[in-house]
Amino acid sequence: MLEQDIQEILFSEEQLKERVQAIARQIEADYEGREVMLISVLRGSFVFMADLCRALKLPCTMDFMSVSSYGSGTSSSGQVQITKDLSEDITGRHVIVLEDILDSGNTLSYLLNILEHRHPASVRLCALLDKPDRRVKPVELHYCGFTIPDAFVVGYGLDYDQHYRNLPYIGILKPEVYGG
Ligand code: IMP
Ligand code: MG
């Protein structure tokens, strides 16, 4: 049922696993001897967070926040709202924000700005996917899984209308599914 809505598999389970391991090695090298605080932006990054945190051989804590950016089915708008804030104080911490995908940049430019005002020791952004063609707001991306073309993708945490998050791979959704 889920599979028949997928036009093409972009990244297999195996490819995702390898890439997550490589990002973990990069982070370990950059934060050697320090403790990091991983912040997962819900809901799309929960699978990535679960895999990356287990790949990471560094002391770390985890927290979660949720934002909604109002827009139509497949694009976000500039209006972002925090719907669930962090449980922990980030003052003086080395924060890495984990996102599923960096698209227009609206959500993350807003979110990173809020976090920087809370005086962490540092903030970096780690996104599994980057869709640079769609960028409206510039956002600095420190760790990137894969750069992808302008297509709507689902799976490995990413949804369309809250579905397909449980696919173990990342695939392009058939445009007829969302009326594209
Ligand atoms: P931005 O504010 O446009 O950068 O939107 C980022 C958010 O839009 C992501 O966290 C996703 O939740 C969602 N999004 C953007 N592109 C896709 C996609 O191709 N598939 C699924 N969700 C997407
Ligand atoms: Mg989403």
mmCIF file of N, CA, C and O in Angstrom, residues 62-160:
data_model
loop_
_atom_site.group_PDB
_atom_site.id
_atom_site.type_symbol
_atom_site.label_atom_id
_atom_site.label_comp_id
_atom_site.label_asym_id
_atom_site.label_seq_id
_atom_site.Cartn_x
_atom_site.Cartn_y
_atom_site.Cartn_z
ATOM 1 N N MET A 62 19.968 14.375 24.953
ATOM 2 C CA MET A 62 19.008 14.565 23.856
ATOM 3 C C MET A 62 17.792 15.322 24.325
ATOM 4 O O MET A 62 17.345 15.144 25.458
ATOM 5 N N ASP A 63 17.306 16.144 23.458
ATOM 6 C CA ASP A 63 16.057 16.838 23.760
ATOM 7 C C ASP A 63 15.279 16.987 22.453
ATOM 8 O O ASP A 63 15.836 16.771 21.370
ATOM 9 N N PHE A 64 14.029 17.354 22.585
ATOM 10 C CA PHE A 64 13.137 17.372 21.423
ATOM 11 C C PHE A 64 12.340 18.664 21.408
ATOM 12 O O PHE A 64 11.971 19.175 22.460
ATOM 13 N N MET A 65 12.132 19.174 20.228
ATOM 14 C CA MET A 65 11.192 20.282 20.122
ATOM 15 C C MET A 65 10.375 20.130 18.857
ATOM 16 O O MET A 65 10.736 19.396 17.940
ATOM 17 N N SER A 66 9.270 20.823 18.854
ATOM 18 C CA SER A 66 8.360 20.686 17.739
ATOM 19 C C SER A 66 7.952 22.062 17.254
ATOM 20 O O SER A 66 7.635 22.946 18.056
ATOM 21 N N VAL A 67 8.014 22.225 15.951
ATOM 22 C CA VAL A 67 7.603 23.501 15.375
ATOM 23 C C VAL A 67 6.621 23.219 14.241
ATOM 24 O O VAL A 67 6.679 22.182 13.597
ATOM 25 N N SER A 68 5.738 24.136 14.041
ATOM 26 C CA SER A 68 4.870 23.977 12.879
ATOM 27 C C SER A 68 5.073 25.192 12.005
ATOM 28 O O SER A 68 5.162 26.317 12.489
ATOM 29 N N SER A 69 5.238 24.938 10.717
ATOM 30 C CA SER A 69 5.323 26.058 9.802
ATOM 31 C C SER A 69 4.134 25.905 8.875
ATOM 32 O O SER A 69 3.995 24.915 8.174
ATOM 33 N N TYR A 70 3.280 26.873 8.950
ATOM 34 C CA TYR A 70 2.039 26.751 8.203
ATOM 35 C C TYR A 70 2.266 26.973 6.736
ATOM 36 O O TYR A 70 2.960 27.874 6.321
ATOM 37 N N GLY A 71 1.680 26.110 5.951
ATOM 38 C CA GLY A 71 1.811 26.205 4.508
ATOM 39 C C GLY A 71 0.933 25.141 3.894
ATOM 40 O O GLY A 71 0.225 24.433 4.604
ATOM 41 N N SER A 72 1.004 25.010 2.595
ATOM 42 C CA SER A 72 0.184 23.989 1.948
ATOM 43 C C SER A 72 0.846 22.633 2.132
ATOM 44 O O SER A 72 1.882 22.513 2.782
ATOM 45 N N GLY A 73 0.282 21.608 1.547
ATOM 46 C CA GLY A 73 0.733 20.231 1.751
ATOM 47 C C GLY A 73 2.214 19.971 1.581
ATOM 48 O O GLY A 73 2.798 19.263 2.383
ATOM 49 N N THR A 74 2.842 20.542 0.591
ATOM 50 C CA THR A 74 4.229 20.165 0.321
ATOM 51 C C THR A 74 5.212 21.335 0.426
ATOM 52 O O THR A 74 6.349 21.232 0.010
ATOM 53 N N SER A 75 4.793 22.457 0.972
ATOM 54 C CA SER A 75 5.753 23.542 1.193
ATOM 55 C C SER A 75 5.414 24.289 2.482
ATOM 56 O O SER A 75 4.274 24.317 2.919
ATOM 57 N N SER A 76 6.436 24.872 3.098
ATOM 58 C CA SER A 76 6.220 25.582 4.354
ATOM 59 C C SER A 76 6.125 27.073 4.076
ATOM 60 O O SER A 76 6.376 27.537 2.971
ATOM 61 N N SER A 77 5.757 27.821 5.104
ATOM 62 C CA SER A 77 5.667 29.268 4.937
ATOM 63 C C SER A 77 6.650 29.927 5.889
ATOM 64 O O SER A 77 7.371 29.260 6.611
ATOM 65 N N GLY A 78 6.688 31.224 5.917
ATOM 66 C CA GLY A 78 7.576 31.928 6.817
ATOM 67 C C GLY A 78 7.031 32.005 8.239
ATOM 68 O O GLY A 78 7.741 32.401 9.150
ATOM 69 N N GLN A 79 5.777 31.602 8.421
ATOM 70 C CA GLN A 79 5.191 31.696 9.755
ATOM 71 C C GLN A 79 5.446 30.410 10.519
ATOM 72 O O GLN A 79 4.878 29.369 10.219
ATOM 73 N N VAL A 80 6.344 30.526 11.503
ATOM 74 C CA VAL A 80 6.736 29.344 12.256
ATOM 75 C C VAL A 80 6.307 29.524 13.704
ATOM 76 O O VAL A 80 6.381 30.624 14.258
ATOM 77 N N GLN A 81 5.883 28.444 14.323
ATOM 78 C CA GLN A 81 5.467 28.503 15.714
ATOM 79 C C GLN A 81 6.031 27.305 16.473
ATOM 80 O O GLN A 81 6.024 26.193 15.940
ATOM 81 N N ILE A 82 6.523 27.561 17.695
ATOM 82 C CA ILE A 82 6.985 26.448 18.521
ATOM 83 C C ILE A 82 5.754 25.796 19.149
ATOM 84 O O ILE A 82 5.011 26.444 19.879
ATOM 85 N N THR A 83 5.548 24.537 18.860
ATOM 86 C CA THR A 83 4.389 23.847 19.442
ATOM 87 C C THR A 83 4.809 22.978 20.630
ATOM 88 O O THR A 83 3.986 22.606 21.449
ATOM 89 N N LYS A 84 6.093 22.644 20.704
ATOM 90 C CA LYS A 84 6.620 21.968 21.900
ATOM 91 C C LYS A 84 8.034 22.478 22.088
ATOM 92 O O LYS A 84 8.873 22.319 21.208
ATOM 93 N N ASP A 85 8.291 23.077 23.228
ATOM 94 C CA ASP A 85 9.634 23.622 23.468
ATOM 95 C C ASP A 85 10.520 22.552 24.116
ATOM 96 O O ASP A 85 10.045 21.491 24.527
ATOM 97 N N LEU A 86 11.810 22.860 24.203
ATOM 98 C CA LEU A 86 12.762 21.956 24.837
ATOM 99 C C LEU A 86 12.430 21.784 26.316
ATOM 100 O O LEU A 86 11.841 22.676 26.935
ATOM 101 N N SER A 87 12.843 20.646 26.882
ATOM 102 C CA SER A 87 12.664 20.436 28.317
ATOM 103 C C SER A 87 13.862 20.950 29.096
ATOM 104 O O SER A 87 13.771 21.239 30.279
ATOM 105 N N GLU A 88 15.019 21.027 28.435
ATOM 106 C CA GLU A 88 16.269 21.410 29.108
ATOM 107 C C GLU A 88 16.713 22.820 28.730
ATOM 108 O O GLU A 88 16.371 23.323 27.669
ATOM 109 N N ASP A 89 17.554 23.365 29.610
ATOM 110 C CA ASP A 89 18.178 24.657 29.357
ATOM 111 C C ASP A 89 19.411 24.403 28.466
ATOM 112 O O ASP A 89 20.180 23.479 28.733
ATOM 113 N N ILE A 90 19.595 25.208 27.434
ATOM 114 C CA ILE A 90 20.744 24.969 26.546
ATOM 115 C C ILE A 90 21.919 25.915 26.813
ATOM 116 O O ILE A 90 22.933 25.850 26.128
ATOM 117 N N THR A 91 21.797 26.759 27.819
ATOM 118 C CA THR A 91 22.867 27.708 28.133
ATOM 119 C C THR A 91 24.204 26.981 28.332
ATOM 120 O O THR A 91 24.285 26.025 29.108
ATOM 121 N N GLY A 92 25.213 27.415 27.608
ATOM 122 C CA GLY A 92 26.554 26.848 27.767
ATOM 123 C C GLY A 92 26.753 25.471 27.148
ATOM 124 O O GLY A 92 27.827 24.891 27.278
ATOM 125 N N ARG A 93 25.756 24.966 26.462
ATOM 126 C CA ARG A 93 25.867 23.616 25.887
ATOM 127 C C ARG A 93 26.279 23.680 24.416
ATOM 128 O O ARG A 93 26.023 24.662 23.734
ATOM 129 N N HIS A 94 26.902 22.595 23.961
ATOM 130 C CA HIS A 94 27.227 22.466 22.540
ATOM 131 C C HIS A 94 26.052 21.756 21.856
ATOM 132 O O HIS A 94 25.891 20.546 21.978
ATOM 133 N N VAL A 95 25.255 22.565 21.188
ATOM 134 C CA VAL A 95 24.002 22.066 20.621
ATOM 135 C C VAL A 95 24.166 21.673 19.148
ATOM 136 O O VAL A 95 24.774 22.399 18.367
ATOM 137 N N ILE A 96 23.623 20.515 18.810
ATOM 138 C CA ILE A 96 23.510 20.144 17.386
ATOM 139 C C ILE A 96 22.026 19.900 17.101
ATOM 140 O O ILE A 96 21.398 19.031 17.716
ATOM 141 N N VAL A 97 21.507 20.707 16.202
ATOM 142 C CA VAL A 97 20.093 20.583 15.833
ATOM 143 C C VAL A 97 19.979 19.574 14.686
ATOM 144 O O VAL A 97 20.651 19.711 13.665
ATOM 145 N N LEU A 98 19.137 18.567 14.886
ATOM 146 C CA LEU A 98 18.943 17.560 13.846
ATOM 147 C C LEU A 98 17.614 17.778 13.141
ATOM 148 O O LEU A 98 16.572 17.830 13.772
ATOM 149 N N GLU A 99 17.687 17.880 11.828
ATOM 150 C CA GLU A 99 16.478 18.047 11.032
ATOM 151 C C GLU A 99 16.422 16.964 9.964
ATOM 152 O O GLU A 99 17.455 16.436 9.554
ATOM 153 N N ASP A 100 15.226 16.651 9.542
ATOM 154 C CA ASP A 100 15.089 15.673 8.461
ATOM 155 C C ASP A 100 15.542 16.273 7.138
ATOM 156 O O ASP A 100 16.306 15.677 6.396
ATOM 157 N N ILE A 101 15.053 17.504 6.857
ATOM 158 C CA ILE A 101 15.345 18.094 5.555
ATOM 159 C C ILE A 101 15.362 19.612 5.634
ATOM 160 O O ILE A 101 14.549 20.212 6.325
ATOM 161 N N LEU A 102 16.325 20.190 4.963
ATOM 162 C CA LEU A 102 16.418 21.643 4.849
ATOM 163 C C LEU A 102 15.885 22.001 3.460
ATOM 164 O O LEU A 102 16.473 21.614 2.450
ATOM 165 N N ASP A 103 14.776 22.706 3.462
ATOM 166 C CA ASP A 103 14.075 22.965 2.199
ATOM 167 C C ASP A 103 14.127 24.470 1.931
ATOM 168 O O ASP A 103 15.170 24.985 1.510
ATOM 169 N N SER A 104 13.059 25.197 2.217
ATOM 170 C CA SER A 104 13.088 26.650 1.991
ATOM 171 C C SER A 104 14.030 27.340 2.974
ATOM 172 O O SER A 104 14.552 28.405 2.702
ATOM 173 N N GLY A 105 14.208 26.715 4.162
ATOM 174 C CA GLY A 105 15.026 27.326 5.203
ATOM 175 C C GLY A 105 14.201 28.160 6.170
ATOM 176 O O GLY A 105 14.715 28.638 7.178
ATOM 177 N N ASN A 106 12.921 28.310 5.888
ATOM 178 C CA ASN A 106 12.054 29.126 6.749
ATOM 179 C C ASN A 106 12.024 28.614 8.186
ATOM 180 O O ASN A 106 12.213 29.369 9.133
ATOM 181 N N THR A 107 11.787 27.316 8.326
ATOM 182 C CA THR A 107 11.656 26.732 9.656
ATOM 183 C C THR A 107 12.967 26.859 10.433
ATOM 184 O O THR A 107 12.984 27.322 11.578
ATOM 185 N N LEU A 108 14.066 26.479 9.795
ATOM 186 C CA LEU A 108 15.330 26.440 10.522
ATOM 187 C C LEU A 108 15.922 27.813 10.795
ATOM 188 O O LEU A 108 16.544 28.006 11.834
ATOM 189 N N SER A 109 15.741 28.764 9.901
ATOM 190 C CA SER A 109 16.318 30.079 10.178
ATOM 191 C C SER A 109 15.619 30.684 11.394
ATOM 192 O O SER A 109 16.245 31.309 12.255
ATOM 193 N N TYR A 110 14.339 30.422 11.510
ATOM 194 C CA TYR A 110 13.578 30.899 12.668
ATOM 195 C C TYR A 110 14.034 30.181 13.942
ATOM 196 O O TYR A 110 14.350 30.807 14.954
ATOM 197 N N LEU A 111 14.116 28.872 13.844
ATOM 198 C CA LEU A 111 14.474 28.057 15.003
ATOM 199 C C LEU A 111 15.890 28.336 15.505
ATOM 200 O O LEU A 111 16.126 28.493 16.706
ATOM 201 N N LEU A 112 16.842 28.427 14.592
ATOM 202 C CA LEU A 112 18.231 28.656 14.988
ATOM 203 C C LEU A 112 18.384 30.018 15.648
ATOM 204 O O LEU A 112 19.144 30.174 16.607
ATOM 205 N N ASN A 113 17.638 30.982 15.157
ATOM 206 C CA ASN A 113 17.663 32.314 15.745
ATOM 207 C C ASN A 113 17.168 32.282 17.202
ATOM 208 O O ASN A 113 17.799 32.866 18.087
ATOM 209 N N ILE A 114 16.110 31.565 17.443
ATOM 210 C CA ILE A 114 15.588 31.433 18.810
ATOM 211 C C ILE A 114 16.609 30.755 19.716
ATOM 212 O O ILE A 114 16.872 31.201 20.831
ATOM 213 N N LEU A 115 17.221 29.687 19.228
ATOM 214 C CA LEU A 115 18.174 28.942 20.059
ATOM 215 C C LEU A 115 19.410 29.778 20.365
ATOM 216 O O LEU A 115 19.927 29.755 21.488
ATOM 217 N N GLU A 116 19.893 30.540 19.385
ATOM 218 C CA GLU A 116 21.076 31.365 19.613
ATOM 219 C C GLU A 116 20.836 32.410 20.705
ATOM 220 O O GLU A 116 21.750 32.744 21.460
ATOM 221 N N HIS A 117 19.632 32.873 20.831
ATOM 222 C CA HIS A 117 19.299 33.843 21.881
ATOM 223 C C HIS A 117 19.294 33.240 23.283
ATOM 224 O O HIS A 117 19.210 33.950 24.268
ATOM 225 N N ARG A 118 19.388 31.925 23.361
ATOM 226 C CA ARG A 118 19.404 31.265 24.679
ATOM 227 C C ARG A 118 20.831 31.004 25.168
ATOM 228 O O ARG A 118 21.043 30.252 26.127
ATOM 229 N N HIS A 119 21.806 31.548 24.488
ATOM 230 C CA HIS A 119 23.214 31.495 24.884
ATOM 231 C C HIS A 119 23.829 30.110 25.043
ATOM 232 O O HIS A 119 24.450 29.796 26.063
ATOM 233 N N PRO A 120 23.684 29.263 24.035
ATOM 234 C CA PRO A 120 24.424 27.996 24.068
ATOM 235 C C PRO A 120 25.914 28.283 23.821
ATOM 236 O O PRO A 120 26.254 29.365 23.327
ATOM 237 N N ALA A 121 26.799 27.330 24.161
ATOM 238 C CA ALA A 121 28.228 27.510 23.862
ATOM 239 C C ALA A 121 28.424 27.533 22.344
ATOM 240 O O ALA A 121 29.260 28.275 21.826
ATOM 241 N N SER A 122 27.669 26.701 21.643
ATOM 242 C CA SER A 122 27.715 26.675 20.179
ATOM 243 C C SER A 122 26.448 26.021 19.649
ATOM 244 O O SER A 122 25.800 25.251 20.362
ATOM 245 N N VAL A 123 26.117 26.353 18.407
ATOM 246 C CA VAL A 123 24.980 25.697 17.740
ATOM 247 C C VAL A 123 25.400 25.314 16.339
ATOM 248 O O VAL A 123 25.942 26.142 15.605
ATOM 249 N N ARG A 124 25.168 24.071 15.995
ATOM 250 C CA ARG A 124 25.391 23.628 14.625
ATOM 251 C C ARG A 124 24.145 22.910 14.126
ATOM 252 O O ARG A 124 23.367 22.382 14.921
ATOM 253 N N LEU A 125 24.041 22.881 12.806
ATOM 254 C CA LEU A 125 22.884 22.246 12.196
ATOM 255 C C LEU A 125 23.304 20.994 11.430
ATOM 256 O O LEU A 125 24.288 21.003 10.689
ATOM 257 N N CYS A 126 22.543 19.944 11.624
ATOM 258 C CA CYS A 126 22.774 18.685 10.926
ATOM 259 C C CYS A 126 21.455 18.263 10.281
ATOM 260 O O CYS A 126 20.478 18.016 10.978
ATOM 261 N N ALA A 127 21.422 18.226 8.959
ATOM 262 C CA ALA A 127 20.199 17.806 8.264
ATOM 263 C C ALA A 127 20.500 16.582 7.419
ATOM 264 O O ALA A 127 21.521 16.529 6.733
ATOM 265 N N LEU A 128 19.631 15.621 7.472
ATOM 266 C CA LEU A 128 19.845 14.417 6.670
ATOM 267 C C LEU A 128 19.802 14.749 5.188
ATOM 268 O O LEU A 128 20.601 14.247 4.407
ATOM 269 N N LEU A 129 18.843 15.604 4.806
ATOM 270 C CA LEU A 129 18.696 15.952 3.393
ATOM 271 C C LEU A 129 18.737 17.458 3.200
ATOM 272 O O LEU A 129 18.303 18.215 4.078
ATOM 273 N N ASP A 130 19.246 17.857 2.059
ATOM 274 C CA ASP A 130 19.278 19.280 1.704
ATOM 275 C C ASP A 130 18.723 19.447 0.290
ATOM 276 O O ASP A 130 19.142 18.746 -0.629
ATOM 277 N N LYS A 131 17.749 20.341 0.169
ATOM 278 C CA LYS A 131 17.142 20.637 -1.143
ATOM 279 C C LYS A 131 17.469 22.085 -1.480
ATOM 280 O O LYS A 131 16.644 22.977 -1.326
ATOM 281 N N PRO A 132 18.706 22.364 -1.911
ATOM 282 C CA PRO A 132 19.158 23.756 -2.067
ATOM 283 C C PRO A 132 18.371 24.569 -3.103
ATOM 284 O O PRO A 132 18.273 25.786 -2.966
ATOM 285 N N ASP A 133 17.802 23.898 -4.098
ATOM 286 C CA ASP A 133 17.058 24.621 -5.140
ATOM 287 C C ASP A 133 15.867 25.397 -4.593
ATOM 288 O O ASP A 133 15.385 26.325 -5.232
ATOM 289 N N ARG A 134 15.387 24.984 -3.454
ATOM 290 C CA ARG A 134 14.172 25.583 -2.914
ATOM 291 C C ARG A 134 14.439 26.641 -1.837
ATOM 292 O O ARG A 134 13.518 27.171 -1.224
ATOM 293 N N ARG A 135 15.727 26.937 -1.591
ATOM 294 C CA ARG A 135 16.060 27.824 -0.478
ATOM 295 C C ARG A 135 15.540 29.246 -0.692
ATOM 296 O O ARG A 135 15.733 29.844 -1.735
ATOM 297 N N VAL A 136 14.894 29.757 0.332
ATOM 298 C CA VAL A 136 14.415 31.137 0.338
ATOM 299 C C VAL A 136 15.225 31.947 1.354
ATOM 300 O O VAL A 136 15.605 33.075 1.105
ATOM 301 N N LYS A 137 15.485 31.306 2.526
ATOM 302 C CA LYS A 137 16.287 31.945 3.573
ATOM 303 C C LYS A 137 17.622 31.230 3.688
ATOM 304 O O LYS A 137 17.653 30.001 3.779
ATOM 305 N N PRO A 138 18.727 31.978 3.696
ATOM 306 C CA PRO A 138 20.032 31.318 3.825
ATOM 307 C C PRO A 138 20.211 30.697 5.213
ATOM 308 O O PRO A 138 19.893 31.330 6.222
ATOM 309 N N VAL A 139 20.679 29.468 5.234
ATOM 310 C CA VAL A 139 20.923 28.770 6.499
ATOM 311 C C VAL A 139 22.242 28.023 6.352
ATOM 312 O O VAL A 139 22.460 27.355 5.337
ATOM 313 N N GLU A 140 23.092 28.146 7.370
ATOM 314 C CA GLU A 140 24.367 27.435 7.308
ATOM 315 C C GLU A 140 24.180 25.991 7.767
ATOM 316 O O GLU A 140 23.695 25.741 8.874
ATOM 317 N N LEU A 141 24.557 25.059 6.890
ATOM 318 C CA LEU A 141 24.390 23.640 7.195
ATOM 319 C C LEU A 141 25.770 23.019 7.445
ATOM 320 O O LEU A 141 26.597 22.950 6.544
ATOM 321 N N HIS A 142 26.007 22.568 8.676
ATOM 322 C CA HIS A 142 27.324 22.036 9.033
ATOM 323 C C HIS A 142 27.493 20.574 8.669
ATOM 324 O O HIS A 142 28.581 20.138 8.293
ATOM 325 N N TYR A 143 26.432 19.796 8.856
ATOM 326 C CA TYR A 143 26.500 18.370 8.525
ATOM 327 C C TYR A 143 25.304 18.025 7.657
ATOM 328 O O TYR A 143 24.168 18.293 8.047
ATOM 329 N N CYS A 144 25.599 17.454 6.502
ATOM 330 C CA CYS A 144 24.531 17.145 5.553
ATOM 331 C C CYS A 144 24.647 15.698 5.087
ATOM 332 O O CYS A 144 25.737 15.253 4.716
ATOM 333 N N GLY A 145 23.534 14.988 5.145
ATOM 334 C CA GLY A 145 23.536 13.599 4.683
ATOM 335 C C GLY A 145 23.645 13.514 3.175
ATOM 336 O O GLY A 145 24.622 13.009 2.630
ATOM 337 N N PHE A 146 22.639 14.035 2.507
ATOM 338 C CA PHE A 146 22.596 13.994 1.046
ATOM 339 C C PHE A 146 21.967 15.270 0.507
ATOM 340 O O PHE A 146 21.022 15.793 1.092
ATOM 341 N N THR A 147 22.474 15.731 -0.626
ATOM 342 C CA THR A 147 21.840 16.830 -1.341
ATOM 343 C C THR A 147 20.905 16.205 -2.375
ATOM 344 O O THR A 147 21.303 15.278 -3.081
ATOM 345 N N ILE A 148 19.676 16.690 -2.421
ATOM 346 C CA ILE A 148 18.716 16.084 -3.351
ATOM 347 C C ILE A 148 18.098 17.136 -4.277
ATOM 348 O O ILE A 148 18.069 18.323 -3.948
ATOM 349 N N PRO A 149 17.578 16.690 -5.416
ATOM 350 C CA PRO A 149 16.901 17.635 -6.322
ATOM 351 C C PRO A 149 15.535 18.038 -5.761
ATOM 352 O O PRO A 149 15.088 17.500 -4.746
ATOM 353 N N ASP A 150 14.895 18.951 -6.439
ATOM 354 C CA ASP A 150 13.599 19.452 -5.980
ATOM 355 C C ASP A 150 12.483 18.442 -6.267
ATOM 356 O O ASP A 150 11.798 18.524 -7.283
ATOM 357 N N ALA A 151 12.348 17.478 -5.368
ATOM 358 C CA ALA A 151 11.268 16.491 -5.479
ATOM 359 C C ALA A 151 10.741 16.275 -4.072
ATOM 360 O O ALA A 151 11.470 16.504 -3.103
ATOM 361 N N PHE A 152 9.504 15.847 -3.950
ATOM 362 C CA PHE A 152 8.960 15.618 -2.611
ATOM 363 C C PHE A 152 9.249 14.186 -2.184
ATOM 364 O O PHE A 152 8.838 13.229 -2.836
ATOM 365 N N VAL A 153 9.976 14.065 -1.097
ATOM 366 C CA VAL A 153 10.417 12.738 -0.653
ATOM 367 C C VAL A 153 9.784 12.348 0.680
ATOM 368 O O VAL A 153 9.425 13.204 1.492
ATOM 369 N N VAL A 154 9.668 11.044 0.871
ATOM 370 C CA VAL A 154 9.087 10.519 2.113
ATOM 371 C C VAL A 154 9.887 9.308 2.588
ATOM 372 O O VAL A 154 10.686 8.742 1.844
ATOM 373 N N GLY A 155 9.619 8.914 3.822
ATOM 374 C CA GLY A 155 10.254 7.731 4.402
ATOM 375 C C GLY A 155 11.354 8.112 5.376
ATOM 376 O O GLY A 155 11.779 9.270 5.433
ATOM 377 N N TYR A 156 11.789 7.164 6.200
ATOM 378 C CA TYR A 156 12.844 7.375 7.191
ATOM 379 C C TYR A 156 12.499 8.614 8.042
ATOM 380 O O TYR A 156 13.341 9.455 8.309
ATOM 381 N N GLY A 157 11.264 8.717 8.428
ATOM 382 C CA GLY A 157 10.816 9.835 9.276
ATOM 383 C C GLY A 157 10.067 10.921 8.532
ATOM 384 O O GLY A 157 9.246 11.622 9.111
ATOM 385 N N LEU A 158 10.344 11.065 7.241
ATOM 386 C CA LEU A 158 9.690 12.141 6.475
ATOM 387 C C LEU A 158 8.286 11.718 6.039
ATOM 388 O O LEU A 158 8.076 10.578 5.620
ATOM 389 N N ASP A 159 7.385 12.664 6.120
ATOM 390 C CA ASP A 159 5.984 12.333 5.849
ATOM 391 C C ASP A 159 5.390 13.119 4.696
ATOM 392 O O ASP A 159 5.904 14.165 4.291
ATOM 393 N N TYR A 160 4.273 12.591 4.221
ATOM 394 C CA TYR A 160 3.316 13.421 3.486
ATOM 395 C C TYR A 160 1.994 13.213 4.207
ATOM 396 O O TYR A 160 1.540 12.065 4.335
#
